[in-house]
Amino acid sequence: MRTQVAIIGAGPAGLLLGQLLHKHGIDNVILERQTGDYVLSRVRAGVIEQVTQDLLDEAGVGTRMHRDGLVHEGVQICVDGVRHRLSFKELVGKSVMVYGQTELTKDLMDGRAAAGAPTVYSAQDVALHDVLTARPRVSYRAEGKAHELACDFIAGCDGFHGVSRKSVPASAITANERVYPLGWLGILTDTPPVSDELIYVRHPLGFALCSMRSPTRSRYYLQCSLAEDIESWPDERFWEELKPRLDDEARARLVTGPSIEKSIAPLRSFVAEPMRFGALFLAGDAAHIVPPTGAKGLNLAASDVQYLARALVEHYAEKSDAGLDTYSERALKRVWKAERFSWWMTMLLHRISENSFDRNIQLAELDYLFRSQAAATAFAENYVGLPY
Ligand SMILES: Cc1cc2nc3c(=O)[nH]c(=O)nc-3n(C[C@H](O)[C@H](O)[C@H](O)COP(=O)(O)OP(=O)(O)OC[C@H]3O[C@@H](n4cnc5c(N)ncnc54)[C@H](O)[C@@H]3O)c2cc1C
């Protein structure tokens, strides 16, 4: 088989890239290790920046998001039982959309199916070959048979644990990493959210987040240790640990119920540099990871894809490689700013240190955020998403 762009991974990065390329008449094949149902069952991101929304519209898959998504014009931060609101609309004139990654993935999959673009699910043993030449190839197994896909370029959109980044010799890559000594224990419930907006909670017992997917479906997170075993977290224990961290109004409005999903995600900051190796271009979690505190992971995957799709269109339509040659540098500039913001929010809101100096710095920073128009504006500008 031959295609112009072989895309590894059918997460948001791979699917969105495929859709944008298809719009510009560029052939692409997606190879995905899991089944489509498995990909759709992963409950993850939920906050979509304005620029990501625009890109989804450009890809022709934004209709359902605009119909069912929840527009959020602000966010709330609760510090030791007292809630403060930061209005994106007033501070920077923008908003974000709350729309689940599972729904967005479904829209992208439906768009791809409607376009008739090929996706190979359950592709096993995906391996990249000759990426430093003009004739790269990808080999894989599907339905018990060995296959090979010849292409012009390979887009490594296969997430943090994927094969693409690992195909590059370690000496050619700089891995910048920070691992935090904690994780997020998350549950999804069919109960109404405690608030119309997300509430980020800083509390001596630890961080919590009250989020949602719809007016009837809530997503809650608790800071937990990395050694935590999910089996030791029956729903009752989760609710009992959440309640004391909330303010009185949120506690009174909290409707508990059985979880329909429960998982633990470790917190990590990671950036691989560069993001291009010959014909291989890394995008999304394959190249970088942020702790989920700033809601940037999916949005960063989309911004990489934006740079990469434009560069590939330039290559094929305008016969210019300027965009491909500067892809890594341009993508990384935005990546590092989102890494900084996600790290900052993580350090600001979690119980990480038992040192009273660190705790007081957290509280001083939060007080400054609530009192200074300049600090609040910088927060809002980063949260809604920096321009491409
Ligand atoms: C609990 C949690 C909450 C989050 N909240 C937010 C949020 O609010 N906002 C936000 O923006 N982000 C959030 N994120 C991050 C977001 O989910 C990811 O950044 C996003 O999924 C990245 O998309 P991706 O396509 O790059 O990678 P992935 O979604 O990881 O997709 C990669 C795909 O590649 C496939 N693959 C892997 N290896 C191979 C292989 N060898 N061969 C073929 N295919 C392979 C995988 O099966 C997968 O389908 C959150 C993440 C978590 C865990």
mmCIF file of N, CA, C and O in Angstrom, residues 304-388:
data_model
loop_
_atom_site.group_PDB
_atom_site.id
_atom_site.type_symbol
_atom_site.label_atom_id
_atom_site.label_comp_id
_atom_site.label_asym_id
_atom_site.label_seq_id
_atom_site.Cartn_x
_atom_site.Cartn_y
_atom_site.Cartn_z
ATOM 1 N N ASP A 304 -0.206 21.423 17.563
ATOM 2 C CA ASP A 304 0.835 20.769 16.730
ATOM 3 C C ASP A 304 0.265 20.426 15.357
ATOM 4 O O ASP A 304 0.902 20.649 14.322
ATOM 5 N N VAL A 305 -0.930 19.847 15.385
ATOM 6 C CA VAL A 305 -1.564 19.392 14.145
ATOM 7 C C VAL A 305 -1.815 20.567 13.204
ATOM 8 O O VAL A 305 -1.638 20.465 11.990
ATOM 9 N N GLN A 306 -2.178 21.702 13.791
ATOM 10 C CA GLN A 306 -2.397 22.899 12.980
ATOM 11 C C GLN A 306 -1.120 23.266 12.227
ATOM 12 O O GLN A 306 -1.133 23.487 11.015
ATOM 13 N N TYR A 307 0.020 23.305 12.953
ATOM 14 C CA TYR A 307 1.290 23.658 12.294
ATOM 15 C C TYR A 307 1.657 22.604 11.245
ATOM 16 O O TYR A 307 2.112 22.928 10.156
ATOM 17 N N LEU A 308 1.468 21.333 11.610
ATOM 18 C CA LEU A 308 1.892 20.250 10.708
ATOM 19 C C LEU A 308 1.014 20.189 9.457
ATOM 20 O O LEU A 308 1.517 20.033 8.338
ATOM 21 N N ALA A 309 -0.296 20.322 9.650
ATOM 22 C CA ALA A 309 -1.207 20.262 8.491
ATOM 23 C C ALA A 309 -0.886 21.397 7.518
ATOM 24 O O ALA A 309 -0.777 21.175 6.307
ATOM 25 N N ARG A 310 -0.686 22.615 8.040
ATOM 26 C CA ARG A 310 -0.381 23.752 7.156
ATOM 27 C C ARG A 310 0.938 23.514 6.413
ATOM 28 O O ARG A 310 1.077 23.824 5.239
ATOM 29 N N ALA A 311 1.925 22.948 7.138
ATOM 30 C CA ALA A 311 3.231 22.702 6.517
ATOM 31 C C ALA A 311 3.116 21.653 5.403
ATOM 32 O O ALA A 311 3.735 21.792 4.340
ATOM 33 N N LEU A 312 2.307 20.626 5.619
ATOM 34 C CA LEU A 312 2.152 19.588 4.594
ATOM 35 C C LEU A 312 1.371 20.126 3.390
ATOM 36 O O LEU A 312 1.678 19.798 2.240
ATOM 37 N N VAL A 313 0.389 20.976 3.647
ATOM 38 C CA VAL A 313 -0.353 21.598 2.540
ATOM 39 C C VAL A 313 0.605 22.465 1.717
ATOM 40 O O VAL A 313 0.615 22.411 0.485
ATOM 41 N N GLU A 314 1.455 23.222 2.416
ATOM 42 C CA GLU A 314 2.456 24.054 1.715
ATOM 43 C C GLU A 314 3.357 23.172 0.851
ATOM 44 O O GLU A 314 3.679 23.525 -0.274
ATOM 45 N N HIS A 315 3.768 22.034 1.419
ATOM 46 C CA HIS A 315 4.672 21.135 0.689
ATOM 47 C C HIS A 315 4.017 20.642 -0.605
ATOM 48 O O HIS A 315 4.631 20.695 -1.670
ATOM 49 N N TYR A 316 2.773 20.166 -0.491
ATOM 50 C CA TYR A 316 2.141 19.566 -1.670
ATOM 51 C C TYR A 316 1.569 20.610 -2.633
ATOM 52 O O TYR A 316 1.694 20.464 -3.848
ATOM 53 N N ALA A 317 0.944 21.684 -2.071
ATOM 54 C CA ALA A 317 0.255 22.631 -2.953
ATOM 55 C C ALA A 317 1.180 23.733 -3.446
ATOM 56 O O ALA A 317 1.067 24.172 -4.586
ATOM 57 N N GLU A 318 2.096 24.153 -2.586
ATOM 58 C CA GLU A 318 2.932 25.311 -2.960
ATOM 59 C C GLU A 318 4.384 24.922 -3.207
ATOM 60 O O GLU A 318 5.234 25.771 -3.469
ATOM 61 N N LYS A 319 4.657 23.630 -3.093
ATOM 62 C CA LYS A 319 6.027 23.122 -3.325
ATOM 63 C C LYS A 319 7.062 23.843 -2.449
ATOM 64 O O LYS A 319 8.179 24.115 -2.872
ATOM 65 N N SER A 320 6.640 24.192 -1.239
ATOM 66 C CA SER A 320 7.576 24.849 -0.309
ATOM 67 C C SER A 320 7.730 23.994 0.941
ATOM 68 O O SER A 320 6.743 23.524 1.506
ATOM 69 N N ASP A 321 8.973 23.814 1.382
ATOM 70 C CA ASP A 321 9.220 23.040 2.602
ATOM 71 C C ASP A 321 9.499 23.937 3.809
ATOM 72 O O ASP A 321 9.923 23.447 4.865
ATOM 73 N N ALA A 322 9.226 25.225 3.661
ATOM 74 C CA ALA A 322 9.526 26.164 4.760
ATOM 75 C C ALA A 322 8.778 25.763 6.031
ATOM 76 O O ALA A 322 9.345 25.777 7.129
ATOM 77 N N GLY A 323 7.514 25.399 5.891
ATOM 78 C CA GLY A 323 6.701 25.030 7.052
ATOM 79 C C GLY A 323 7.198 23.736 7.701
ATOM 80 O O GLY A 323 7.241 23.624 8.927
ATOM 81 N N LEU A 324 7.608 22.772 6.869
ATOM 82 C CA LEU A 324 8.118 21.506 7.421
ATOM 83 C C LEU A 324 9.442 21.747 8.141
ATOM 84 O O LEU A 324 9.688 21.202 9.217
ATOM 85 N N ASP A 325 10.270 22.602 7.546
ATOM 86 C CA ASP A 325 11.593 22.856 8.134
ATOM 87 C C ASP A 325 11.509 23.597 9.464
ATOM 88 O O ASP A 325 12.408 23.476 10.289
ATOM 89 N N THR A 326 10.447 24.384 9.645
ATOM 90 C CA THR A 326 10.338 25.159 10.899
ATOM 91 C C THR A 326 9.274 24.571 11.836
ATOM 92 O O THR A 326 8.984 25.150 12.880
ATOM 93 N N TYR A 327 8.696 23.402 11.449
ATOM 94 C CA TYR A 327 7.613 22.817 12.254
ATOM 95 C C TYR A 327 8.014 22.653 13.719
ATOM 96 O O TYR A 327 7.331 23.120 14.643
ATOM 97 N N SER A 328 9.140 21.991 13.937
ATOM 98 C CA SER A 328 9.540 21.667 15.307
ATOM 99 C C SER A 328 9.718 22.946 16.133
ATOM 100 O O SER A 328 9.184 23.060 17.245
ATOM 101 N N GLU A 329 10.410 23.897 15.569
ATOM 102 C CA GLU A 329 10.694 25.143 16.292
ATOM 103 C C GLU A 329 9.397 25.886 16.629
ATOM 104 O O GLU A 329 9.196 26.346 17.759
ATOM 105 N N ARG A 330 8.481 25.971 15.658
ATOM 106 C CA ARG A 330 7.244 26.725 15.880
ATOM 107 C C ARG A 330 6.332 26.006 16.875
ATOM 108 O O ARG A 330 5.748 26.616 17.772
ATOM 109 N N ALA A 331 6.215 24.695 16.706
ATOM 110 C CA ALA A 331 5.344 23.938 17.612
ATOM 111 C C ALA A 331 5.878 24.022 19.041
ATOM 112 O O ALA A 331 5.120 24.239 19.994
ATOM 113 N N LEU A 332 7.204 23.877 19.170
ATOM 114 C CA LEU A 332 7.794 23.864 20.518
ATOM 115 C C LEU A 332 7.642 25.189 21.256
ATOM 116 O O LEU A 332 7.526 25.215 22.482
ATOM 117 N N LYS A 333 7.615 26.280 20.512
ATOM 118 C CA LYS A 333 7.446 27.593 21.174
ATOM 119 C C LYS A 333 6.121 27.618 21.927
ATOM 120 O O LYS A 333 6.029 28.097 23.051
ATOM 121 N N ARG A 334 5.073 27.111 21.284
ATOM 122 C CA ARG A 334 3.757 27.113 21.941
ATOM 123 C C ARG A 334 3.697 26.029 23.024
ATOM 124 O O ARG A 334 3.107 26.214 24.079
ATOM 125 N N VAL A 335 4.338 24.892 22.736
ATOM 126 C CA VAL A 335 4.364 23.789 23.706
ATOM 127 C C VAL A 335 4.973 24.269 25.033
ATOM 128 O O VAL A 335 4.403 24.045 26.106
ATOM 129 N N TRP A 336 6.106 24.951 24.956
ATOM 130 C CA TRP A 336 6.783 25.348 26.203
ATOM 131 C C TRP A 336 5.953 26.342 26.999
ATOM 132 O O TRP A 336 5.964 26.334 28.232
ATOM 133 N N LYS A 337 5.191 27.188 26.301
ATOM 134 C CA LYS A 337 4.353 28.142 27.055
ATOM 135 C C LYS A 337 3.222 27.401 27.775
ATOM 136 O O LYS A 337 2.875 27.722 28.914
ATOM 137 N N ALA A 338 2.667 26.406 27.116
ATOM 138 C CA ALA A 338 1.608 25.613 27.763
ATOM 139 C C ALA A 338 2.186 24.744 28.878
ATOM 140 O O ALA A 338 1.542 24.513 29.900
ATOM 141 N N GLU A 339 3.419 24.250 28.670
ATOM 142 C CA GLU A 339 4.093 23.489 29.737
ATOM 143 C C GLU A 339 4.280 24.378 30.964
ATOM 144 O O GLU A 339 4.034 23.962 32.095
ATOM 145 N N ARG A 340 4.716 25.613 30.721
ATOM 146 C CA ARG A 340 4.939 26.531 31.840
ATOM 147 C C ARG A 340 3.637 26.768 32.599
ATOM 148 O O ARG A 340 3.576 26.685 33.823
ATOM 149 N N PHE A 341 2.568 27.022 31.864
ATOM 150 C CA PHE A 341 1.288 27.323 32.507
ATOM 151 C C PHE A 341 0.765 26.110 33.299
ATOM 152 O O PHE A 341 0.283 26.230 34.420
ATOM 153 N N SER A 342 0.891 24.920 32.707
ATOM 154 C CA SER A 342 0.391 23.704 33.371
ATOM 155 C C SER A 342 1.203 23.398 34.630
ATOM 156 O O SER A 342 0.648 22.995 35.655
ATOM 157 N N TRP A 343 2.513 23.582 34.538
ATOM 158 C CA TRP A 343 3.385 23.389 35.704
ATOM 159 C C TRP A 343 3.018 24.397 36.797
ATOM 160 O O TRP A 343 2.870 24.044 37.965
ATOM 161 N N TRP A 344 2.827 25.656 36.387
ATOM 162 C CA TRP A 344 2.514 26.723 37.351
ATOM 163 C C TRP A 344 1.195 26.442 38.067
ATOM 164 O O TRP A 344 1.100 26.542 39.291
ATOM 165 N N MET A 345 0.167 26.055 37.302
ATOM 166 C CA MET A 345 -1.131 25.765 37.936
ATOM 167 C C MET A 345 -1.035 24.562 38.878
ATOM 168 O O MET A 345 -1.671 24.505 39.925
ATOM 169 N N THR A 346 -0.224 23.591 38.481
ATOM 170 C CA THR A 346 -0.051 22.395 39.313
ATOM 171 C C THR A 346 0.608 22.757 40.639
ATOM 172 O O THR A 346 0.140 22.374 41.722
ATOM 173 N N MET A 347 1.676 23.541 40.552
ATOM 174 C CA MET A 347 2.397 23.932 41.768
ATOM 175 C C MET A 347 1.552 24.855 42.647
ATOM 176 O O MET A 347 1.684 24.867 43.867
ATOM 177 N N LEU A 348 0.669 25.624 42.019
ATOM 178 C CA LEU A 348 -0.149 26.600 42.738
ATOM 179 C C LEU A 348 -1.246 25.927 43.566
ATOM 180 O O LEU A 348 -1.622 26.421 44.623
ATOM 181 N N LEU A 349 -1.774 24.806 43.073
ATOM 182 C CA LEU A 349 -3.017 24.292 43.645
ATOM 183 C C LEU A 349 -2.881 22.971 44.403
ATOM 184 O O LEU A 349 -3.793 22.596 45.143
ATOM 185 N N HIS A 350 -1.788 22.241 44.197
ATOM 186 C CA HIS A 350 -1.678 20.930 44.853
ATOM 187 C C HIS A 350 -0.937 21.019 46.184
ATOM 188 O O HIS A 350 -0.145 21.932 46.397
ATOM 189 N N ARG A 351 -1.213 20.048 47.010
ATOM 190 C CA ARG A 351 -0.415 19.909 48.238
ATOM 191 C C ARG A 351 0.803 19.068 47.869
ATOM 192 O O ARG A 351 0.740 17.834 47.830
ATOM 193 N N ILE A 352 1.885 19.747 47.576
ATOM 194 C CA ILE A 352 3.081 19.053 47.104
ATOM 195 C C ILE A 352 4.139 19.043 48.194
ATOM 196 O O ILE A 352 4.856 18.072 48.382
ATOM 197 N N SER A 353 4.214 20.161 48.908
ATOM 198 C CA SER A 353 5.285 20.294 49.889
ATOM 199 C C SER A 353 4.691 20.467 51.282
ATOM 200 O O SER A 353 3.637 21.073 51.444
ATOM 201 N N GLU A 354 5.384 19.957 52.276
ATOM 202 C CA GLU A 354 4.950 20.147 53.664
ATOM 203 C C GLU A 354 5.671 21.339 54.292
ATOM 204 O O GLU A 354 5.508 21.627 55.475
ATOM 205 N N ASN A 355 6.468 22.025 53.493
ATOM 206 C CA ASN A 355 7.254 23.155 53.969
ATOM 207 C C ASN A 355 6.358 24.402 54.065
ATOM 208 O O ASN A 355 5.690 24.767 53.103
ATOM 209 N N SER A 356 6.349 25.067 55.232
ATOM 210 C CA SER A 356 5.435 26.201 55.418
ATOM 211 C C SER A 356 5.797 27.366 54.496
ATOM 212 O O SER A 356 4.938 28.148 54.108
ATOM 213 N N PHE A 357 7.045 27.476 54.109
ATOM 214 C CA PHE A 357 7.431 28.531 53.169
ATOM 215 C C PHE A 357 6.706 28.309 51.833
ATOM 216 O O PHE A 357 6.082 29.216 51.283
ATOM 217 N N ASP A 358 6.760 27.075 51.330
ATOM 218 C CA ASP A 358 6.120 26.756 50.043
ATOM 219 C C ASP A 358 4.613 26.993 50.117
ATOM 220 O O ASP A 358 4.000 27.511 49.178
ATOM 221 N N ARG A 359 4.006 26.624 51.246
ATOM 222 C CA ARG A 359 2.546 26.810 51.391
ATOM 223 C C ARG A 359 2.193 28.297 51.375
ATOM 224 O O ARG A 359 1.233 28.712 50.739
ATOM 225 N N ASN A 360 3.002 29.100 52.044
ATOM 226 C CA ASN A 360 2.711 30.532 52.088
ATOM 227 C C ASN A 360 2.945 31.204 50.735
ATOM 228 O O ASN A 360 2.242 32.147 50.375
ATOM 229 N N ILE A 361 3.911 30.706 49.998
ATOM 230 C CA ILE A 361 4.129 31.238 48.638
ATOM 231 C C ILE A 361 2.899 30.942 47.778
ATOM 232 O O ILE A 361 2.411 31.792 47.024
ATOM 233 N N GLN A 362 2.350 29.723 47.910
ATOM 234 C CA GLN A 362 1.121 29.359 47.177
ATOM 235 C C GLN A 362 0.001 30.355 47.492
ATOM 236 O O GLN A 362 -0.665 30.881 46.608
ATOM 237 N N LEU A 363 -0.196 30.591 48.786
ATOM 238 C CA LEU A 363 -1.298 31.463 49.210
ATOM 239 C C LEU A 363 -1.063 32.904 48.754
ATOM 240 O O LEU A 363 -2.000 33.589 48.330
ATOM 241 N N ALA A 364 0.188 33.354 48.792
ATOM 242 C CA ALA A 364 0.499 34.722 48.347
ATOM 243 C C ALA A 364 0.221 34.846 46.855
ATOM 244 O O ALA A 364 -0.343 35.841 46.381
ATOM 245 N N GLU A 365 0.591 33.822 46.112
ATOM 246 C CA GLU A 365 0.398 33.851 44.658
ATOM 247 C C GLU A 365 -1.100 33.869 44.317
ATOM 248 O O GLU A 365 -1.545 34.592 43.424
ATOM 249 N N LEU A 366 -1.870 33.076 45.046
ATOM 250 C CA LEU A 366 -3.321 33.050 44.814
ATOM 251 C C LEU A 366 -3.947 34.399 45.174
ATOM 252 O O LEU A 366 -4.797 34.913 44.444
ATOM 253 N N ASP A 367 -3.522 34.977 46.283
ATOM 254 C CA ASP A 367 -4.051 36.274 46.695
ATOM 255 C C ASP A 367 -3.747 37.325 45.622
ATOM 256 O O ASP A 367 -4.602 38.139 45.255
ATOM 257 N N TYR A 368 -2.542 37.263 45.094
ATOM 258 C CA TYR A 368 -2.139 38.194 44.026
ATOM 259 C C TYR A 368 -3.019 37.982 42.784
ATOM 260 O O TYR A 368 -3.497 38.944 42.167
ATOM 261 N N LEU A 369 -3.270 36.714 42.464
ATOM 262 C CA LEU A 369 -4.106 36.387 41.293
ATOM 263 C C LEU A 369 -5.506 36.996 41.437
ATOM 264 O O LEU A 369 -6.076 37.511 40.475
ATOM 265 N N PHE A 370 -6.073 36.941 42.641
ATOM 266 C CA PHE A 370 -7.445 37.434 42.837
ATOM 267 C C PHE A 370 -7.499 38.955 42.947
ATOM 268 O O PHE A 370 -8.534 39.550 42.710
ATOM 269 N N ARG A 371 -6.387 39.600 43.323
ATOM 270 C CA ARG A 371 -6.409 41.050 43.551
ATOM 271 C C ARG A 371 -5.828 41.863 42.396
ATOM 272 O O ARG A 371 -6.091 43.066 42.310
ATOM 273 N N SER A 372 -4.990 41.236 41.587
ATOM 274 C CA SER A 372 -4.320 42.005 40.533
ATOM 275 C C SER A 372 -4.966 41.745 39.176
ATOM 276 O O SER A 372 -5.033 40.604 38.711
ATOM 277 N N GLN A 373 -5.398 42.795 38.532
ATOM 278 C CA GLN A 373 -5.979 42.694 37.187
ATOM 279 C C GLN A 373 -4.934 42.120 36.218
ATOM 280 O O GLN A 373 -5.254 41.312 35.357
ATOM 281 N N ALA A 374 -3.679 42.536 36.393
ATOM 282 C CA ALA A 374 -2.615 42.067 35.492
ATOM 283 C C ALA A 374 -2.419 40.557 35.655
ATOM 284 O O ALA A 374 -2.324 39.815 34.664
ATOM 285 N N ALA A 375 -2.379 40.082 36.907
ATOM 286 C CA ALA A 375 -2.169 38.648 37.136
ATOM 287 C C ALA A 375 -3.367 37.847 36.628
ATOM 288 O O ALA A 375 -3.204 36.793 35.992
ATOM 289 N N ALA A 376 -4.576 38.352 36.880
ATOM 290 C CA ALA A 376 -5.782 37.647 36.437
ATOM 291 C C ALA A 376 -5.848 37.597 34.907
ATOM 292 O O ALA A 376 -6.247 36.586 34.319
ATOM 293 N N THR A 377 -5.424 38.690 34.259
ATOM 294 C CA THR A 377 -5.452 38.733 32.791
ATOM 295 C C THR A 377 -4.466 37.718 32.216
ATOM 296 O O THR A 377 -4.777 37.003 31.256
ATOM 297 N N ALA A 378 -3.277 37.640 32.818
ATOM 298 C CA ALA A 378 -2.277 36.670 32.341
ATOM 299 C C ALA A 378 -2.811 35.243 32.498
ATOM 300 O O ALA A 378 -2.647 34.393 31.617
ATOM 301 N N PHE A 379 -3.481 34.989 33.619
ATOM 302 C CA PHE A 379 -4.071 33.667 33.845
ATOM 303 C C PHE A 379 -5.105 33.363 32.749
ATOM 304 O O PHE A 379 -5.073 32.306 32.114
ATOM 305 N N ALA A 380 -6.029 34.318 32.546
ATOM 306 C CA ALA A 380 -7.120 34.096 31.585
ATOM 307 C C ALA A 380 -6.576 33.892 30.170
ATOM 308 O O ALA A 380 -7.026 33.001 29.438
ATOM 309 N N GLU A 381 -5.584 34.707 29.813
ATOM 310 C CA GLU A 381 -5.003 34.623 28.468
ATOM 311 C C GLU A 381 -4.436 33.224 28.212
ATOM 312 O O GLU A 381 -4.600 32.642 27.143
ATOM 313 N N ASN A 382 -3.767 32.671 29.213
ATOM 314 C CA ASN A 382 -3.186 31.332 29.078
ATOM 315 C C ASN A 382 -4.262 30.251 29.129
ATOM 316 O O ASN A 382 -4.197 29.267 28.397
ATOM 317 N N TYR A 383 -5.249 30.400 30.004
ATOM 318 C CA TYR A 383 -6.253 29.346 30.172
ATOM 319 C C TYR A 383 -7.096 29.181 28.897
ATOM 320 O O TYR A 383 -7.376 28.060 28.466
ATOM 321 N N VAL A 384 -7.507 30.323 28.304
ATOM 322 C CA VAL A 384 -8.346 30.208 27.093
ATOM 323 C C VAL A 384 -7.514 29.782 25.881
ATOM 324 O O VAL A 384 -8.067 29.366 24.874
ATOM 325 N N GLY A 385 -6.191 29.874 25.994
ATOM 326 C CA GLY A 385 -5.316 29.407 24.916
ATOM 327 C C GLY A 385 -4.651 30.555 24.195
ATOM 328 O O GLY A 385 -5.321 31.478 23.733
ATOM 329 N N LEU A 386 -3.319 30.476 24.089
ATOM 330 C CA LEU A 386 -2.570 31.515 23.378
ATOM 331 C C LEU A 386 -2.805 31.362 21.884
ATOM 332 O O LEU A 386 -3.068 30.252 21.395
ATOM 333 N N PRO A 387 -2.714 32.453 21.126
ATOM 334 C CA PRO A 387 -2.934 32.339 19.673
ATOM 335 C C PRO A 387 -1.841 31.498 19.017
ATOM 336 O O PRO A 387 -0.753 31.360 19.571
ATOM 337 N N TYR A 388 -2.134 30.925 17.860
ATOM 338 C CA TYR A 388 -1.119 30.124 17.130
ATOM 339 C C TYR A 388 -0.066 31.057 16.561
ATOM 340 O O TYR A 388 -0.336 32.177 16.205
#
